[in-house]
CSV table of C-alpha atoms in Angstrom, one decimal:
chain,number,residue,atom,x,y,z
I,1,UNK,CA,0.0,0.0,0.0
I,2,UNK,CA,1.0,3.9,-0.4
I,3,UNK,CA,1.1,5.8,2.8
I,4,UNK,CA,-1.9,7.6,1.6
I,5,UNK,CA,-4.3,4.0,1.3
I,6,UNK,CA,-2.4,3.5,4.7
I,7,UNK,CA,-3.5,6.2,6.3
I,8,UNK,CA,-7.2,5.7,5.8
I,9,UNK,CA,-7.3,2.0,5.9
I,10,UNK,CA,-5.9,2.8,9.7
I,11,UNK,CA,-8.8,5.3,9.7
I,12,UNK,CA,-11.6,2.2,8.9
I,13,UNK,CA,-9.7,0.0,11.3
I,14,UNK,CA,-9.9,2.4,13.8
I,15,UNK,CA,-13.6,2.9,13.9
I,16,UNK,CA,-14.0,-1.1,14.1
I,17,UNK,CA,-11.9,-1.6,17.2
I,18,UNK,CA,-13.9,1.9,18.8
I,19,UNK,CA,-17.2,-0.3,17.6
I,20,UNK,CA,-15.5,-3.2,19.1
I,21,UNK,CA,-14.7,-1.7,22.6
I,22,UNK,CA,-17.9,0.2,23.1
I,23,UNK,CA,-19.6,-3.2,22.6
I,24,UNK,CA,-17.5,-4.4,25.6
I,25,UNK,CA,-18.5,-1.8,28.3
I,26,UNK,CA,-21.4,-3.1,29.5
I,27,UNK,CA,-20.8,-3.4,33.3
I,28,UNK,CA,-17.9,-0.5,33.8
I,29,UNK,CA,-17.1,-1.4,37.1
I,30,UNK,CA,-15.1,-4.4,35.8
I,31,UNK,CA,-11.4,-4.0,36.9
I,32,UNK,CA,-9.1,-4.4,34.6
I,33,UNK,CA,-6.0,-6.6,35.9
I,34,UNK,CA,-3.3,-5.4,32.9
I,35,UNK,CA,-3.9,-1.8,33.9
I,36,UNK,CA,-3.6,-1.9,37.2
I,37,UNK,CA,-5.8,0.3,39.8
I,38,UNK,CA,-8.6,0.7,36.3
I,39,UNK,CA,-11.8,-0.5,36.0
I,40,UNK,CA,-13.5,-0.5,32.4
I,41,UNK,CA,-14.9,3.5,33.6
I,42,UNK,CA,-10.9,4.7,33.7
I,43,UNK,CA,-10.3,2.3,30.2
I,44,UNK,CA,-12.7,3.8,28.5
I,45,UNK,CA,-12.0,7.6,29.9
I,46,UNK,CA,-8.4,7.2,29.0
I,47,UNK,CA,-9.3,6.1,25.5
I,48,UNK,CA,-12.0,8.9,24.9
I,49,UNK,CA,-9.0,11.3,26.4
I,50,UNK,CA,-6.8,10.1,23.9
I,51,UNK,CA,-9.2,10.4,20.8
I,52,UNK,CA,-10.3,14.1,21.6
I,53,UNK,CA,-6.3,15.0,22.0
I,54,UNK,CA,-5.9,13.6,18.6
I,55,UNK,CA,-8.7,15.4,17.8
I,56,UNK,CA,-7.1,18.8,19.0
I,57,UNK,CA,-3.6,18.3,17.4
I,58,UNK,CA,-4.5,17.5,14.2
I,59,UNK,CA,-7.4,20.4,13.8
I,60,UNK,CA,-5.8,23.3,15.6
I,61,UNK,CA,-2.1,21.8,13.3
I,62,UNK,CA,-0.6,22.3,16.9
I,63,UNK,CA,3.5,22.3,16.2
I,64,UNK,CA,4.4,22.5,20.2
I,65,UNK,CA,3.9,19.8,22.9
I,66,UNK,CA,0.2,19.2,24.0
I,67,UNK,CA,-0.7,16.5,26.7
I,68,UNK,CA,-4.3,14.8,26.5
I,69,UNK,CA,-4.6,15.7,30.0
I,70,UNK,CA,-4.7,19.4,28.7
I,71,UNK,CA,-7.4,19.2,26.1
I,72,UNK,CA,-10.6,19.8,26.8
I,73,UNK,CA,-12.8,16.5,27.3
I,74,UNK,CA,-16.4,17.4,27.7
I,75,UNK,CA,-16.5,15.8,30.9
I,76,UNK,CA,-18.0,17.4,34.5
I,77,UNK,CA,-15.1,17.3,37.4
I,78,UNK,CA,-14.5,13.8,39.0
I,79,UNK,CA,-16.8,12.1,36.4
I,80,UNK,CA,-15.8,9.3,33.6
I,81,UNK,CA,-17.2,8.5,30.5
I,82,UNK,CA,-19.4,6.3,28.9
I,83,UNK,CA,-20.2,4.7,25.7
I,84,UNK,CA,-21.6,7.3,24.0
I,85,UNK,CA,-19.4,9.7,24.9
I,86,UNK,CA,-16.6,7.2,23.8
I,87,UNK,CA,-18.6,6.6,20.3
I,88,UNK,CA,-18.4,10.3,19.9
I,89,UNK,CA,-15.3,10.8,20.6
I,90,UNK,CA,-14.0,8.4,18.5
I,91,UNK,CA,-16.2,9.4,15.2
I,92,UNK,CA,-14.9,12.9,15.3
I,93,UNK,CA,-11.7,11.7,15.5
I,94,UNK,CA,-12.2,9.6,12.3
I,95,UNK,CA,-13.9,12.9,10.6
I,96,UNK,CA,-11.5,15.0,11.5
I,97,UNK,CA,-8.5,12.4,10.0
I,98,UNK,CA,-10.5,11.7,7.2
I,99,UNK,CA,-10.8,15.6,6.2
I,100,UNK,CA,-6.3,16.0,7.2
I,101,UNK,CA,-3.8,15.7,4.9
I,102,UNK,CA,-1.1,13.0,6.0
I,103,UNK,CA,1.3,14.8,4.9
I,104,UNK,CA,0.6,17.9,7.2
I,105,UNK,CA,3.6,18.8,9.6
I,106,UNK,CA,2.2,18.7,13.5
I,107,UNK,CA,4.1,17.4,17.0
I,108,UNK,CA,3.8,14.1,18.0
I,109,UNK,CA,6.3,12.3,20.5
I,110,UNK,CA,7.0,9.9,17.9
I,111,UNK,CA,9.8,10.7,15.3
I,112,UNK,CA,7.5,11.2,12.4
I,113,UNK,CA,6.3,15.0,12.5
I,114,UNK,CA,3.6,14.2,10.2
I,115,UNK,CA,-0.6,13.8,10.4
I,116,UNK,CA,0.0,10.1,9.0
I,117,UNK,CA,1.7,9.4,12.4
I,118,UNK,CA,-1.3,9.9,14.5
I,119,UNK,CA,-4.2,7.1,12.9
I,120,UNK,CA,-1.1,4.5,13.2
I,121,UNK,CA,-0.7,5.4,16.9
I,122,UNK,CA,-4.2,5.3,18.0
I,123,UNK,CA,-5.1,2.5,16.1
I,124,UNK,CA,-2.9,0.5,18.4
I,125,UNK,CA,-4.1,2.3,21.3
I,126,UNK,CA,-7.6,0.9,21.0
I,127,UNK,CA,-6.3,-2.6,20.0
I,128,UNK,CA,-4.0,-2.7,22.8
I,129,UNK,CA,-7.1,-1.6,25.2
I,130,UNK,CA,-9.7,-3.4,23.3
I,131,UNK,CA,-7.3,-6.5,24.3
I,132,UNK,CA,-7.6,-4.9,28.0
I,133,UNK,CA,-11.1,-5.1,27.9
I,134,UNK,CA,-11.9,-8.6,26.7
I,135,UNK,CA,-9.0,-9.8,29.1
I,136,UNK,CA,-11.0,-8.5,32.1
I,137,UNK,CA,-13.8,-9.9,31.0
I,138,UNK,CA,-12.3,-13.2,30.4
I,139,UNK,CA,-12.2,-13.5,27.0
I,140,UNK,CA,-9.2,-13.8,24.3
I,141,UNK,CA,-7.8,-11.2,22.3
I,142,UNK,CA,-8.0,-11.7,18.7
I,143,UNK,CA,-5.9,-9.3,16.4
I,144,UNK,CA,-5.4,-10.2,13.1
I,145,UNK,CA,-2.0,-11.5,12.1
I,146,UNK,CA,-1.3,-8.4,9.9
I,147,UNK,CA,-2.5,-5.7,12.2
I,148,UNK,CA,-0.3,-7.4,14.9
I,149,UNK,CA,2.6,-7.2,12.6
I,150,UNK,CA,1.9,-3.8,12.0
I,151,UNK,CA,1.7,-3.1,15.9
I,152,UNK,CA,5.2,-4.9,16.6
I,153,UNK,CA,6.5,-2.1,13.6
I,154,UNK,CA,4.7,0.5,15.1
I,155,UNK,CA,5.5,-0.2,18.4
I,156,UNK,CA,9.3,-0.7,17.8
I,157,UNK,CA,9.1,2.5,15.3
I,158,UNK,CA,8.4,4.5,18.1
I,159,UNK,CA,10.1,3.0,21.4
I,160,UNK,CA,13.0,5.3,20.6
I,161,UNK,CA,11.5,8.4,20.2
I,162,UNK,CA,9.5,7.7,24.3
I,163,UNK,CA,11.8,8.9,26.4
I,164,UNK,CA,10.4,7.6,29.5
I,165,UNK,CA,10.9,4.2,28.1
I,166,UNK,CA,14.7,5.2,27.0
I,167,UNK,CA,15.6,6.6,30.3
I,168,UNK,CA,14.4,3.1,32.2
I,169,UNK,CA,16.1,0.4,29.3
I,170,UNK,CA,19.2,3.0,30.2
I,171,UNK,CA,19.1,2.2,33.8
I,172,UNK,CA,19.5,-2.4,32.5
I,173,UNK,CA,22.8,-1.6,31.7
I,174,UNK,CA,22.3,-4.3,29.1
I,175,UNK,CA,24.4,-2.4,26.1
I,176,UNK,CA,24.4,-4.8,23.0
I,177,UNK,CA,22.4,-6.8,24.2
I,178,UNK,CA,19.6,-8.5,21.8
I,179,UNK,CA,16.4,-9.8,21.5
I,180,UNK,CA,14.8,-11.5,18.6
I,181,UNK,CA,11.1,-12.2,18.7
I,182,UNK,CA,10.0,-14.8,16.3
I,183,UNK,CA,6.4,-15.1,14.3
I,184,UNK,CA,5.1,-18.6,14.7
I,185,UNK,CA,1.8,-18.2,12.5
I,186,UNK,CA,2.6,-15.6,10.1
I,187,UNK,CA,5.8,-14.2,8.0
I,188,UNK,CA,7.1,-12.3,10.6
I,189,UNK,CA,11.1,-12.0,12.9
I,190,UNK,CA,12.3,-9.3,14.3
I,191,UNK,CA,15.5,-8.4,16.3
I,192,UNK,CA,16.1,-5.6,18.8
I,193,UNK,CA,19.6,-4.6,20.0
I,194,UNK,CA,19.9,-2.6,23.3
I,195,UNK,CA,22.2,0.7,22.3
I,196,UNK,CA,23.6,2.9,24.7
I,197,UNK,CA,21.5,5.8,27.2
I,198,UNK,CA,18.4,3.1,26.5
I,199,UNK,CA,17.9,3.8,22.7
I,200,UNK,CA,17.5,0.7,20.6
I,201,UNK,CA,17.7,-0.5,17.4
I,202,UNK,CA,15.9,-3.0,15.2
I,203,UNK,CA,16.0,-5.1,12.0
I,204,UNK,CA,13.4,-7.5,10.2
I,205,UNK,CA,14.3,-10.9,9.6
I,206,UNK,CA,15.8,-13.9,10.7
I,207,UNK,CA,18.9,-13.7,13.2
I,208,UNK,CA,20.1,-15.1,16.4
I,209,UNK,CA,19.9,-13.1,19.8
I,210,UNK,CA,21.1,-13.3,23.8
I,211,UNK,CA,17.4,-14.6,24.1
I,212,UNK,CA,14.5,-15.5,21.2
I,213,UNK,CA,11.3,-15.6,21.9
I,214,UNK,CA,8.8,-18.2,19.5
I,215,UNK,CA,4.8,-17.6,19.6
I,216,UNK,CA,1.6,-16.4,17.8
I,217,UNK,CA,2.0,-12.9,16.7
I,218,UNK,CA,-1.2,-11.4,17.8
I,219,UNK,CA,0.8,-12.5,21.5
I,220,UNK,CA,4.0,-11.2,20.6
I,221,UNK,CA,2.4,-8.2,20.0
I,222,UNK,CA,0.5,-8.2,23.4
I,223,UNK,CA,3.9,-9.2,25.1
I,224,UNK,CA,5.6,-6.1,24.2
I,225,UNK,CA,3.2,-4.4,25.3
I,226,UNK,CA,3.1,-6.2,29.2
I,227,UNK,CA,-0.3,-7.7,28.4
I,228,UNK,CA,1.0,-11.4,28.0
I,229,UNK,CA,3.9,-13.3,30.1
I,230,UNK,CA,7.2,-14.5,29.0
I,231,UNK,CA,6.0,-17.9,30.3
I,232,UNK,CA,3.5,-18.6,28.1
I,233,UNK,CA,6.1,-18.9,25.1
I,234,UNK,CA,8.8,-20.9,23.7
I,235,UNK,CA,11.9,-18.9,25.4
I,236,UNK,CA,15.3,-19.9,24.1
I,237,UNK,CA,18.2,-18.2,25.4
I,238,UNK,CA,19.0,-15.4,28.5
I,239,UNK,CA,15.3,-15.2,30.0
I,240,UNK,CA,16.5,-13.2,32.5
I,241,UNK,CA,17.3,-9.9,30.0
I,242,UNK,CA,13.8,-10.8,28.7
I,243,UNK,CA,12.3,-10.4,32.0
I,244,UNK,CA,14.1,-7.3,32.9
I,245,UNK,CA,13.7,-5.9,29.5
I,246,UNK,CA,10.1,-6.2,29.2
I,247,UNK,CA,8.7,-4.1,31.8
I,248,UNK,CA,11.1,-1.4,31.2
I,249,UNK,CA,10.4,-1.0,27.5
I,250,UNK,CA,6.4,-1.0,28.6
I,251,UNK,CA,4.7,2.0,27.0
């Protein structure tokens, strides 16, 4: 695909995992055991947050460092949101990417300083909580073996530019270290090397690392993002950098 038939396939994709979550907030007092402290109310509020601050970036072309936290969110003081606040959220959002050109310079944390940046990154923000959602309510995740591809490459893409990540992979002192995480159902290998101050690199393809890590990709996915445990794949190699890694590359 072009970046352009990328950039609003993300759009479509988006609105089915926003259709998909809504569908799961029936009871929203249901805690959520991968986000710790949340129930499906504080989920759901987070996402909503994070739609309307895409929402703000994108229509206002803001060029300067905006948090979510700072955008207006339609909500009264102390109060979460709701489906239908979270459906409205999320279709504006889709308008407003719809009607943007990808190509339009605005901030984001990531190293891309374009509009096509932003459907990519919240498109994996819903299918990361979406996954959150049916794991609190006792169900399996199921992500489709090319979206999860895309999420490892989005995911990876970006870990360099989150500097709250780099600052805690700095503090491993694991330098050179690697880590190669191996597709079991779908074309897909990846390896990450550790560089120095907590920046990393990574490559696609076959190769051997300190420790590899064999499984579904849908679960690879969810693993780097602390929603599945090292002990529920194949593990070849120095599990111990795996399980110290992990949790500090987390975002």
């Amino acid at each position: 695909m072009t970046d352009f038939q990328d950039y609003h396939s993300r759009i479509a994709q988006i609105e089915t995992e926003a259709a998909r979550l809504a569908a799961l907030a029936g009871d929203l007092s249901v805690p959520v055991p991968t986000c710790p402290g949340w129930t499906l109310a504080e989920l759901i509020t987070h996402v909503g947050r994070t739609h309307r601050w895409t929402t703000h970036m994108l229509r206002n072309r803001v060029q300067e460092r905006v948090w979510s936290r700072q955008v207006p969110d339609g909500l009264a003081e102390g109060r979460s949101g709701d489906v239908a606040w979270l459906a409205a959220g999320a279709a504006e959002m889709a308008e407003v990417l719809r009607a943007t050109d990808p190509s339009m310079q605005v901030w984001t944390w990531g190293p891309d300083r374009r509009a096509a940046w932003w459907p990519r990154r919240m498109l994996f923000e819903l299918v990361v909580h979406r996954a959150d959602a049916e794991l609190a309510l006792g169900a399996g995740p199921e992500i489709p073996a090319e979206t999860a591809i895309d999420g490892v490459e989005e995911f990876l893409h970006n870990l360099p530019s989150a500097v709250w990540v780099t600052r805690s992979l700095a503090e491993l002192g694991a330098e050179g270290a690697t880590i190669h995480l191996h597709a079991t159902d779908a074309d897909g290998e990846w390896t990450i090397t550790q560089g120095p101050a907590g920046r990393i690199e990574w490559a696609r393809g076959h190769a051997k690392g300190d420790v590899a890590v064999r499984g579904p990709v849908s679960d690879l996915l969810l693993l780097l993002y602390g929603r599945r445990s090292p002990d529920t794949f194949a593990v070849f190699g120095d599990r111990a950098l795996l399980e110290r890694w992990l949790p500090a590359a987390a975002f």
